[in-house]
mmCIF file of C-alpha atoms and ligand atoms in Angstrom:
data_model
loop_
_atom_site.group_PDB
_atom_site.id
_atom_site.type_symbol
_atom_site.label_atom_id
_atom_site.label_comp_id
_atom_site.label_asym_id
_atom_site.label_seq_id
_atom_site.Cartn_x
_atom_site.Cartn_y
_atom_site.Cartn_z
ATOM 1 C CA UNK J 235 96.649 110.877 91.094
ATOM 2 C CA UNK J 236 95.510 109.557 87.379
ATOM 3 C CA UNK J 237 93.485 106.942 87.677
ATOM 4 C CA UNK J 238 93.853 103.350 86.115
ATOM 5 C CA UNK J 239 92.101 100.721 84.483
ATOM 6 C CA UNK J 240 92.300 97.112 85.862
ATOM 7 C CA UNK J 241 95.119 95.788 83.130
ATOM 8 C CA UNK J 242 97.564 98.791 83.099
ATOM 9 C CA UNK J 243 100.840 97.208 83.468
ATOM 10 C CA UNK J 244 103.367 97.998 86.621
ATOM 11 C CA UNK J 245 105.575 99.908 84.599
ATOM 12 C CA UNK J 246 103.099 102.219 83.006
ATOM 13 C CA UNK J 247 101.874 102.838 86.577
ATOM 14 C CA UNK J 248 105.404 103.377 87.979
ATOM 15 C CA UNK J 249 105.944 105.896 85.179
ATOM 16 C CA UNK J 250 102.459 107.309 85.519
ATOM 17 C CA UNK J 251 102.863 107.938 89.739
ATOM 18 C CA UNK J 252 106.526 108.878 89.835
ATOM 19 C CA UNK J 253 106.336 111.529 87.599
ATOM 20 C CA UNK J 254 104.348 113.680 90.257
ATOM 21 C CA UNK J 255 106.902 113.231 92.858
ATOM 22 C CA UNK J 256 109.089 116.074 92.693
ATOM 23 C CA UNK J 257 112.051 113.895 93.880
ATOM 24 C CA UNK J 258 111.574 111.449 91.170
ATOM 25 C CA UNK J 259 113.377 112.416 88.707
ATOM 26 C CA UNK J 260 113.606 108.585 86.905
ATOM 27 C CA UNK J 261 115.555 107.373 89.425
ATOM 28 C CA UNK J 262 112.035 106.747 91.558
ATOM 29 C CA UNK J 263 110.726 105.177 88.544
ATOM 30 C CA UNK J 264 113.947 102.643 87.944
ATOM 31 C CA UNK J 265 113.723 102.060 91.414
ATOM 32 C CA UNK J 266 110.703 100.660 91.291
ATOM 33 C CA UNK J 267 110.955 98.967 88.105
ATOM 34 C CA UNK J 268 114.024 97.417 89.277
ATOM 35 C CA UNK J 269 112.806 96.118 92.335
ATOM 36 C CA UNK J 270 109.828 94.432 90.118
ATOM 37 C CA UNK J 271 112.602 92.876 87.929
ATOM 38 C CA UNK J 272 113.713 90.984 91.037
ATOM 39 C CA UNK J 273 110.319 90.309 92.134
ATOM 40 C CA UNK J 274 109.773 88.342 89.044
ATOM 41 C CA UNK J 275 112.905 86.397 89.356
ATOM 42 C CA UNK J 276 112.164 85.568 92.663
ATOM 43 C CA UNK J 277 108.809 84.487 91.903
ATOM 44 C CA UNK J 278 110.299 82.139 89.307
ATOM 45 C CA UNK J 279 112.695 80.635 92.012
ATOM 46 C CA UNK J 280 109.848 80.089 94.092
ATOM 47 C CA UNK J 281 107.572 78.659 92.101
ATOM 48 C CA UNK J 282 110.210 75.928 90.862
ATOM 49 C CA UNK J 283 112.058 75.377 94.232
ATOM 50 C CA UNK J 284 110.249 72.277 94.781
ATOM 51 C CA UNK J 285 111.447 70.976 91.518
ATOM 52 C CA UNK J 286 114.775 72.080 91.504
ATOM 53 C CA UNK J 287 116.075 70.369 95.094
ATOM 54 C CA UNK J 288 116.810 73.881 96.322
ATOM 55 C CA UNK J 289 113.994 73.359 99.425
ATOM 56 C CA UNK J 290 115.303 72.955 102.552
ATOM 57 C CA UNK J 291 118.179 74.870 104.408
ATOM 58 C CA UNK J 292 121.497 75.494 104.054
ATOM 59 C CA UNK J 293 122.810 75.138 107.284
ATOM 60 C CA UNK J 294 123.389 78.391 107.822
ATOM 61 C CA UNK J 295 121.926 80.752 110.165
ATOM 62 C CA UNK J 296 121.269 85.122 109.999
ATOM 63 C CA UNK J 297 121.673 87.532 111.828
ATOM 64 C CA UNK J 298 117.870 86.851 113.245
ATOM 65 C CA UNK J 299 119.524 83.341 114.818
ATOM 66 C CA UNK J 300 116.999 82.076 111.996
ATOM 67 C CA UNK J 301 117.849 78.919 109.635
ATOM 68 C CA UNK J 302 118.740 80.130 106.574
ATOM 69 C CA UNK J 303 116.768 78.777 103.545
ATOM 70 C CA UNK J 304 118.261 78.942 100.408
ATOM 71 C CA UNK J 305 115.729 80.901 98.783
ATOM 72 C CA UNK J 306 116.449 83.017 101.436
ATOM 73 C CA UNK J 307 119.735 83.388 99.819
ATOM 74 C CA UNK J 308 118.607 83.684 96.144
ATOM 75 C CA UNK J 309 115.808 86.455 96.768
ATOM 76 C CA UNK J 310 118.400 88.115 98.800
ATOM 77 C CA UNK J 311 121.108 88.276 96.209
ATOM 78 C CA UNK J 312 118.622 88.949 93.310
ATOM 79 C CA UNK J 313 117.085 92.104 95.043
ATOM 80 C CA UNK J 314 120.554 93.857 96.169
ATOM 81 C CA UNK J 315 122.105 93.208 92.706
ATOM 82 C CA UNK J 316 119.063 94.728 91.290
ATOM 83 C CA UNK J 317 119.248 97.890 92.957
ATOM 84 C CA UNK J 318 122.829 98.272 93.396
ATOM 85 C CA UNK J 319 123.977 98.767 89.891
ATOM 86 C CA UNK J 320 121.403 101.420 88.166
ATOM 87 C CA UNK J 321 122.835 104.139 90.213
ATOM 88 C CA UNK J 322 119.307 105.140 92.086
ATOM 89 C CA UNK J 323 120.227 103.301 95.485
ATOM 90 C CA UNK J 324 122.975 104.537 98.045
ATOM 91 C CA UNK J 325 122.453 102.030 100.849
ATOM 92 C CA UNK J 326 120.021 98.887 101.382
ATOM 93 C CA UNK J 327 119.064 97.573 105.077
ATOM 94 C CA UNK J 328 118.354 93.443 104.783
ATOM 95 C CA UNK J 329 117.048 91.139 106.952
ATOM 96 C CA UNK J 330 119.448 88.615 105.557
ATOM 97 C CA UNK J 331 122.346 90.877 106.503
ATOM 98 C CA UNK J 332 123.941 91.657 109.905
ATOM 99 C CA UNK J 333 125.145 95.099 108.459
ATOM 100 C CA UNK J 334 123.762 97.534 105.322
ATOM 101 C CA UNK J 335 124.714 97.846 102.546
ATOM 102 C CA UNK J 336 126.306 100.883 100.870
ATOM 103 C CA UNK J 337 126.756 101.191 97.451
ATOM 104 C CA UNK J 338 130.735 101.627 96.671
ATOM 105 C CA UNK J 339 131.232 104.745 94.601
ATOM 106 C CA UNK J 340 132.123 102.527 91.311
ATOM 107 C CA UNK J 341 128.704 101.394 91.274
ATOM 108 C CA UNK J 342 127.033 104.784 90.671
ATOM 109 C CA UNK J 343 125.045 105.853 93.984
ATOM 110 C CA UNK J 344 121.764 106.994 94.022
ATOM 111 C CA UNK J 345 119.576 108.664 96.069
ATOM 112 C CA UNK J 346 117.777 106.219 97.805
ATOM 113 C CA UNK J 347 117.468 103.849 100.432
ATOM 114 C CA UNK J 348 115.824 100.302 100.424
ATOM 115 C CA UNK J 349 114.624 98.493 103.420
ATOM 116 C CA UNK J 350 114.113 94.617 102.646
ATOM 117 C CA UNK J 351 112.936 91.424 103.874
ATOM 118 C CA UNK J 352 113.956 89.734 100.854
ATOM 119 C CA UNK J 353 111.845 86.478 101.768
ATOM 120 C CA UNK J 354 109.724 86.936 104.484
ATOM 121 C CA UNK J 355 108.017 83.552 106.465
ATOM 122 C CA UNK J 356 111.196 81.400 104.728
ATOM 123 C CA UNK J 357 110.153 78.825 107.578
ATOM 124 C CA UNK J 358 106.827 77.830 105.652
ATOM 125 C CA UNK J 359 109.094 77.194 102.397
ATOM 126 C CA UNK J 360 109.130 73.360 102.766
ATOM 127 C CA UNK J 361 105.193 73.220 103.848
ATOM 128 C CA UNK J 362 104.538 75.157 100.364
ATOM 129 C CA UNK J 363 102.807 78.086 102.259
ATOM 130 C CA UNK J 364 102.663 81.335 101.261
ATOM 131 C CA UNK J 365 105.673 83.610 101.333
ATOM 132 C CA UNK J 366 106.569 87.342 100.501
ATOM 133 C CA UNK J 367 109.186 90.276 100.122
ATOM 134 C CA UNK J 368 108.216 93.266 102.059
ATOM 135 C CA UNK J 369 109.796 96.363 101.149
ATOM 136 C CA UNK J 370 110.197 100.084 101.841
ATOM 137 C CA UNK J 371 112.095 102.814 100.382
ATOM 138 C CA UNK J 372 113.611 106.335 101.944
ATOM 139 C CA UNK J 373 115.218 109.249 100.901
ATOM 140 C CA UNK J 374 118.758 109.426 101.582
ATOM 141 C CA UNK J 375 119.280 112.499 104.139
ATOM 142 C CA UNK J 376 122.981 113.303 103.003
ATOM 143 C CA UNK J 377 124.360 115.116 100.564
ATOM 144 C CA UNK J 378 124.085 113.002 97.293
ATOM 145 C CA UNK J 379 127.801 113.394 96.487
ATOM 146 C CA UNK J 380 128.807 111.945 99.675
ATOM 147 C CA UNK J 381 129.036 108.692 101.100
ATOM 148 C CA UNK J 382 125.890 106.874 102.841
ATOM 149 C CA UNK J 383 125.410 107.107 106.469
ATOM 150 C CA UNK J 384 123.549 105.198 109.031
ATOM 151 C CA UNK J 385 120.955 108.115 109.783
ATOM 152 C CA UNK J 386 119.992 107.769 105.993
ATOM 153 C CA UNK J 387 118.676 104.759 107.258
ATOM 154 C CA UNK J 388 117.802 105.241 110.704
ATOM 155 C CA UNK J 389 114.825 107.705 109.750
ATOM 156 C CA UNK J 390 111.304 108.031 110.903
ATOM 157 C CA UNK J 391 108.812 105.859 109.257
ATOM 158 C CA UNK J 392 106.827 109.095 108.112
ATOM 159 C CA UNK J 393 110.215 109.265 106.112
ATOM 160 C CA UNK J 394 109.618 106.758 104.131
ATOM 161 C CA UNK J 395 108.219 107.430 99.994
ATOM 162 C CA UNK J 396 106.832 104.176 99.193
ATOM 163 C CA UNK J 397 106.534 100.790 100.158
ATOM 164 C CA UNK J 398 104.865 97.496 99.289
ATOM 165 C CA UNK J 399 105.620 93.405 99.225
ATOM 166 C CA UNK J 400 105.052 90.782 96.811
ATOM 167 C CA UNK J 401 103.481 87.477 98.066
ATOM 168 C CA UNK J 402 104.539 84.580 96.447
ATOM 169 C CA UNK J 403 101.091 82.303 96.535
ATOM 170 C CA UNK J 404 98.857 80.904 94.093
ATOM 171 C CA UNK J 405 99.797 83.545 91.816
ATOM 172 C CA UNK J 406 102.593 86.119 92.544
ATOM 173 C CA UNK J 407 100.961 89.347 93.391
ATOM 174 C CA UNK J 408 103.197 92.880 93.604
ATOM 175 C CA UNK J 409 101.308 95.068 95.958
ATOM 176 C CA UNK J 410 102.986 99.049 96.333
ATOM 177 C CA UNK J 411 102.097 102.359 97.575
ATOM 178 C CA UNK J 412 103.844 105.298 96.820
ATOM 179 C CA UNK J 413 101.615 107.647 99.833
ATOM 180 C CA UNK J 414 98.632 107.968 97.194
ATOM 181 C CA UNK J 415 96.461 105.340 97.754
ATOM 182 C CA UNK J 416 97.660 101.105 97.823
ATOM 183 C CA UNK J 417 97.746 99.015 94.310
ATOM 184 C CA UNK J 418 97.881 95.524 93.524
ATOM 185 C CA UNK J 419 99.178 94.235 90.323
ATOM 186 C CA UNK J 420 99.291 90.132 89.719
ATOM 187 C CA UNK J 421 101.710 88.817 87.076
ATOM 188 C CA UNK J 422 100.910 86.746 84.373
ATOM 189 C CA UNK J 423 104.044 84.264 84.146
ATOM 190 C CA UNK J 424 103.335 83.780 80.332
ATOM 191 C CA UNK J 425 104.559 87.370 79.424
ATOM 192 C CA UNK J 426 106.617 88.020 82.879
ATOM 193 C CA UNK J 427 104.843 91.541 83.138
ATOM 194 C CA UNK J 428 102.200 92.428 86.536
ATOM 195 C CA UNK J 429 99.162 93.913 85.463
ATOM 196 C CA UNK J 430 96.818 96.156 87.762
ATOM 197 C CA UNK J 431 94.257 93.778 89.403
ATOM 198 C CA UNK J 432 93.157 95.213 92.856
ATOM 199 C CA UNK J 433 93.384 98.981 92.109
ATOM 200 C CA UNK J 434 92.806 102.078 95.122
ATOM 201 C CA UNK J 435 92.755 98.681 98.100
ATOM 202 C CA UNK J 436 90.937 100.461 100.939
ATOM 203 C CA UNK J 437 90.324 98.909 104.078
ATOM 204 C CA UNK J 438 86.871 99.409 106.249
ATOM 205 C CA UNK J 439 86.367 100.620 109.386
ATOM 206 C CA UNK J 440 85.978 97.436 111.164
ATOM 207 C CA UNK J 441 86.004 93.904 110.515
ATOM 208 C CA UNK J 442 85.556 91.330 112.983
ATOM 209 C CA UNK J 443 88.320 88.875 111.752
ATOM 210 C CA UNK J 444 91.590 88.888 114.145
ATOM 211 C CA UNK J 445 95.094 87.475 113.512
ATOM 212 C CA UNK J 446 97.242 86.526 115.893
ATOM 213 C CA UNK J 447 99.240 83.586 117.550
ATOM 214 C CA UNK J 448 97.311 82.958 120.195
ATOM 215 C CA UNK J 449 100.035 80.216 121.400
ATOM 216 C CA UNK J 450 101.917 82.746 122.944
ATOM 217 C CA UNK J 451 98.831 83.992 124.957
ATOM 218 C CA UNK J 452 100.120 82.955 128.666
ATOM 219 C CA UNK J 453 103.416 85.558 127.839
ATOM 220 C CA UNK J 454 100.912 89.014 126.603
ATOM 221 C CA UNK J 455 100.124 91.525 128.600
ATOM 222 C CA UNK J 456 97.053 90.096 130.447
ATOM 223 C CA UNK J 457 94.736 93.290 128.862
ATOM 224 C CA UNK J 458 95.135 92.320 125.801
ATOM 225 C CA UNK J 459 94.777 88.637 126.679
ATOM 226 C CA UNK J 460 91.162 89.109 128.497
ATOM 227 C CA UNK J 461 90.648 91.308 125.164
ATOM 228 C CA UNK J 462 91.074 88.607 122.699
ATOM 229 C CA UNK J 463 89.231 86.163 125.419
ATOM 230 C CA UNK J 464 86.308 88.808 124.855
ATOM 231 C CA UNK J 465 86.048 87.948 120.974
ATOM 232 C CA UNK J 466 84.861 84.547 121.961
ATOM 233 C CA UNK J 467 81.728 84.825 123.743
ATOM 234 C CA UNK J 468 80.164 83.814 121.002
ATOM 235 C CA UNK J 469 78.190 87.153 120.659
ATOM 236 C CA UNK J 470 79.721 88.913 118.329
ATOM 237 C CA UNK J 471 80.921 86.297 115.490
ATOM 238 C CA UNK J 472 84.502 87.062 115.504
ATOM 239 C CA UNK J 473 86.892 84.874 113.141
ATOM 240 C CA UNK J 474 90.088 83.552 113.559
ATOM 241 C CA UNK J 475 92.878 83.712 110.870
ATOM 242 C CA UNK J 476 96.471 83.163 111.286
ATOM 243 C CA UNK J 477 98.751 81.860 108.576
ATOM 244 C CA UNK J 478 101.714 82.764 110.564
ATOM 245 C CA UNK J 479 103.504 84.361 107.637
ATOM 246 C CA UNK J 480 103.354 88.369 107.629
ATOM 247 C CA UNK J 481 102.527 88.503 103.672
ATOM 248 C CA UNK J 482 100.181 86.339 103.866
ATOM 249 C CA UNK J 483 98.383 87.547 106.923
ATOM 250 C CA UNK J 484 98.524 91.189 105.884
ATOM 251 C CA UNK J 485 97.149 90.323 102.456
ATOM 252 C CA UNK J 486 93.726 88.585 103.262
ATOM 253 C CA UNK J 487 93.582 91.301 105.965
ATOM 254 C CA UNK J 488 93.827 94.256 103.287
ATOM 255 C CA UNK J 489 91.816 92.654 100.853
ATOM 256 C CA UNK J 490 88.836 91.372 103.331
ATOM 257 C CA UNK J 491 89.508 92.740 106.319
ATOM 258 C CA UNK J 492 90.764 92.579 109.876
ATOM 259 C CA UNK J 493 93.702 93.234 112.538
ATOM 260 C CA UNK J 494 96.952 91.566 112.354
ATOM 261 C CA UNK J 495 99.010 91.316 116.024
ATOM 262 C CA UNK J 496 102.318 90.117 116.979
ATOM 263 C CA UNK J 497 102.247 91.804 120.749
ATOM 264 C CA UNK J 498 105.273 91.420 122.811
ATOM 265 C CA UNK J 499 105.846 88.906 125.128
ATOM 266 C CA UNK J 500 107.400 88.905 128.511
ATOM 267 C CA UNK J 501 110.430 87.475 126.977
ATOM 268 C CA UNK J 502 110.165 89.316 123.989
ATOM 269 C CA UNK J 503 108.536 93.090 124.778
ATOM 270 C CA UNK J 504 109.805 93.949 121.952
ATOM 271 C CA UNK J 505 107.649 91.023 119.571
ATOM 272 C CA UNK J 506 109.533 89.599 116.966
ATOM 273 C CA UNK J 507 109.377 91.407 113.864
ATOM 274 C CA UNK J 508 111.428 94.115 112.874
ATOM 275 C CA UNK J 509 110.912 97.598 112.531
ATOM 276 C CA UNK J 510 112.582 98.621 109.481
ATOM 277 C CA UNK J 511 111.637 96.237 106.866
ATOM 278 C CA UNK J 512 108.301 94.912 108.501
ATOM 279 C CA UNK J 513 106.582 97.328 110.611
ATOM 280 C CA UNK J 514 106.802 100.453 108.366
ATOM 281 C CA UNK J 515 106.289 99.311 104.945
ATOM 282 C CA UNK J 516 102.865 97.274 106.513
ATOM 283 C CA UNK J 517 101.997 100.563 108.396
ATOM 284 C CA UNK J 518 102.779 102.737 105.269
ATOM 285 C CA UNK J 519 100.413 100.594 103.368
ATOM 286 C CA UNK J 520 97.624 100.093 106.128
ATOM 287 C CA UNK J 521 97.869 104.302 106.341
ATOM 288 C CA UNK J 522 97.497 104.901 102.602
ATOM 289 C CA UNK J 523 94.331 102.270 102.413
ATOM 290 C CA UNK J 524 92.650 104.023 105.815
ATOM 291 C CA UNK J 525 93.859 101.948 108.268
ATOM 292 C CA UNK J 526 96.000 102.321 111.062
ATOM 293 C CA UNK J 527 99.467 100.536 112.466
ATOM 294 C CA UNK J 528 100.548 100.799 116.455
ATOM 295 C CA UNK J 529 103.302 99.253 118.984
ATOM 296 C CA UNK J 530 100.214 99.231 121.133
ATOM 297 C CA UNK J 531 101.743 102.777 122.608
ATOM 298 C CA UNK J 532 102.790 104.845 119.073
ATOM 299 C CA UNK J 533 101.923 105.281 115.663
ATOM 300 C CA UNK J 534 104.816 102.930 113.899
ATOM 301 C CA UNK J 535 104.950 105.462 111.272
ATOM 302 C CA UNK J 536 105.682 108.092 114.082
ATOM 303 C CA UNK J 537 108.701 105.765 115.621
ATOM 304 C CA UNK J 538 112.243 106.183 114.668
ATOM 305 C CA UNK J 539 114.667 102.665 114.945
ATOM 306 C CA UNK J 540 117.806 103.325 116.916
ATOM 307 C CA UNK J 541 119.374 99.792 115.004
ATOM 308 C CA UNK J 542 118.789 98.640 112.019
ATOM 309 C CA UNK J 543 117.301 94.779 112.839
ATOM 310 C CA UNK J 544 115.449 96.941 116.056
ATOM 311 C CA UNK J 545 112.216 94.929 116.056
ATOM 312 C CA UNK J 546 108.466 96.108 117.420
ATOM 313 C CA UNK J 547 105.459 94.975 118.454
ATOM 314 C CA UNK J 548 102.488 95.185 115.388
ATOM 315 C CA UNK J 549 98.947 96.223 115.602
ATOM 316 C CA UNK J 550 98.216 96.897 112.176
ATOM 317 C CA UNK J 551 94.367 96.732 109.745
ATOM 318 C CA UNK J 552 91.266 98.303 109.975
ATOM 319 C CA UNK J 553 91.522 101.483 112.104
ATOM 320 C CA UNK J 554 88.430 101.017 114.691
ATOM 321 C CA UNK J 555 89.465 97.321 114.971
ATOM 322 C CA UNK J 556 93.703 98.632 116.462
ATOM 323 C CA UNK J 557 91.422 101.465 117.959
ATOM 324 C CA UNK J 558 89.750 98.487 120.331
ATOM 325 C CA UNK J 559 92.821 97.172 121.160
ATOM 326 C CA UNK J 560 94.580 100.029 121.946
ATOM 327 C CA UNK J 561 91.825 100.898 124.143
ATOM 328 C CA UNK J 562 91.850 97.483 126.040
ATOM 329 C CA UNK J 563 95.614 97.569 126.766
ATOM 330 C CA UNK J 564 95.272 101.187 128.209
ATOM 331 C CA UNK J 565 91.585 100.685 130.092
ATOM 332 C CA UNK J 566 92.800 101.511 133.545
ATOM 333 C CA UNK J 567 89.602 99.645 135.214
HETATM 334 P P1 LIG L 619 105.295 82.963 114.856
HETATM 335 C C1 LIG L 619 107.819 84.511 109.744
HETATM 336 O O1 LIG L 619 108.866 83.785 110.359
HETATM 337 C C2 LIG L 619 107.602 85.780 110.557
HETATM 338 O O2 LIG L 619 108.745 86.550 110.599
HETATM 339 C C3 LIG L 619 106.434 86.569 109.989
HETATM 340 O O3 LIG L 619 106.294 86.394 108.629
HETATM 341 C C4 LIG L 619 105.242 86.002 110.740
HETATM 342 O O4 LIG L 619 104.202 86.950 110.905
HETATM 343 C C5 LIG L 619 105.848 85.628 112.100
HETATM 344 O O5 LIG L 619 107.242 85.408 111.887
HETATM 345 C C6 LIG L 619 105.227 84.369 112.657
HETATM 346 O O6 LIG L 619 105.844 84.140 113.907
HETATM 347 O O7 LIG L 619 106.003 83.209 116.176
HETATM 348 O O8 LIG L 619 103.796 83.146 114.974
HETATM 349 O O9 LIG L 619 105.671 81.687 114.174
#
């Protein structure tokens, strides 16, 4: 893996790191590129919604049951038109849509697959907070002549060959990993290009900072609740930090440090977020910067979805830190 100097541009890094992947082939690359084309759309949107009346929702509601906001809408559209046209995409999983989407054979198929939450944490739109696309990207399985099928998609998360989000905050930050290490590049509006800016992110063994929404405390498993009761004895300085939007969360917790949890409930074993285009594009990038990413019983990265909008309970940061837990929910005392 070359390395880079902080200010290498996205695409020079895209063109840099594909060319070692023996898939590649420039479709990797345009891949890539493309989905940083609608990143930087997006991040326009975003950062003018407020201005231009488009806040708020439409009405509507997804396949999640979830009010639809119409950024949702916009960062949804701008990411599948981005990918379906260069011919390097065969099929693309969405949050925003009940069913994938395969590229028809008139718009040039391609050999990959793109799992997307175009706008993830929509809900903190209209309080300004931070939001983000998470992303991660297969191989298709099937013969590239034929058409898409649903086990190109259903695949283990081991599968996957890169993956990354952008968080729409103070500035607009494109964070990716292609399995060699985890790379941030921040955009500079004035020229519309990302530049490198956290390069090789690696994440400690421990930090004592947990995230988590302790509201739903009464519904965990009562291990991990007398766990989490254990960080506050006051003995060990523990810190609490929950923005309650995945992005946002994951971010401070790769750059400084710490776990990230949404456990299941007794309503919801299961948790709420979703496996394909949330648990193993965080897990592929808390595994490439050390870290480590569990449903409390697996590796994510070792589970395979049987639906596409299947959804998992998330340990995810620094590896001693989902090590603890882990431990706690299976002490048998
Ligand atoms: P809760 C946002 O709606 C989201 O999908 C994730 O971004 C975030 O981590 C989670 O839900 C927050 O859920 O139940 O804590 O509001």
């Amino acid at each position: 893996m070359p390395q880079f100097e902080e200010g290498t541009t996205l695409d020079r890094f895209i063109f840099e790191t594909t060319k070692a992947h023996s898939h590649a082939q420039g479709q990797f690359a345009t891949l890539l590129q493309q989905l940083a084309l609608a990143a930087r759309l997006v991040s326009a949107r975003v950062n003018r919604a407020g201005l231009a009346g488009i806040l708020g929702a439409t009405g509507e509601v997804n396949v999640q049951g979830e009010f639809v906001q119409k950024l949702d809408i916009y960062a949804n559209e701008a990411f599948k038109r981005a990918l379906e046209h260069p011919g390097v995409c065969c099929a693309i999983v969405s949050e925003e849509d009940e069913e994938p989407f395969f590229v028809p054979e008139r718009f040039r198929s391609g050999r990959y697959v793109v799992c997307i939450d175009p706008l993830d944490g929509s809900s903190n739109i209209d309080v300004n907070a931070t939001i983000g696309t998470i992303f991660g990207v297969f191989r298709r399985k099937s013969p590239e002549e034929t058409p898409a099928t649903q086990d190109d998609i259903l695949q283990q998360g081991k599968e996957m060959v890169a993956a990354g989000y952008i968080i729409y905050g103070s500035g607009t930050v494109f964070v990716i990993s292609t399995g060699d290490g985890v790379h941030a590049f921040t955009l500079d509006p004035s020229v519309g290009e990302f530049f490198l800016s956290h390069p090789n992110i690696v994440l400690e063994d421990f930090k004592r900072v947990y995230s988590v929404n302790e509201g739903y405390a009464a519904q965990w498993d009562p291990k991990l609740r007398t766990y989490i009761e254990s960080l506050k004895d006051g003995q060990q300085s523990w810190r609490a930090r929950y923005i309650g939007s995945l992005v946002a969360d994951f971010h401070r917790n790769l750059l400084k440090g710490g776990v990230f949890m949404y456990p299941g409930t007794q309503k919801t074993p299961q948790g709420k977020l979703r496996l394909l285009y949330e648990g193993f594009p965080i897990a592929f990038l808390a595994e490439a910067a050390g870290g480590k990413a569990s449903d409390g019983t697996m590796d994510i990265l070792d589970k395979t979805p049987t639906s596409f909008h299947e959804r998992t309970p998330l340990f995810v940061g620094n590896s001693t830190n989902v090590d603890e837990i882990l431990s706690a929910l299976h002490n048998e005392s």
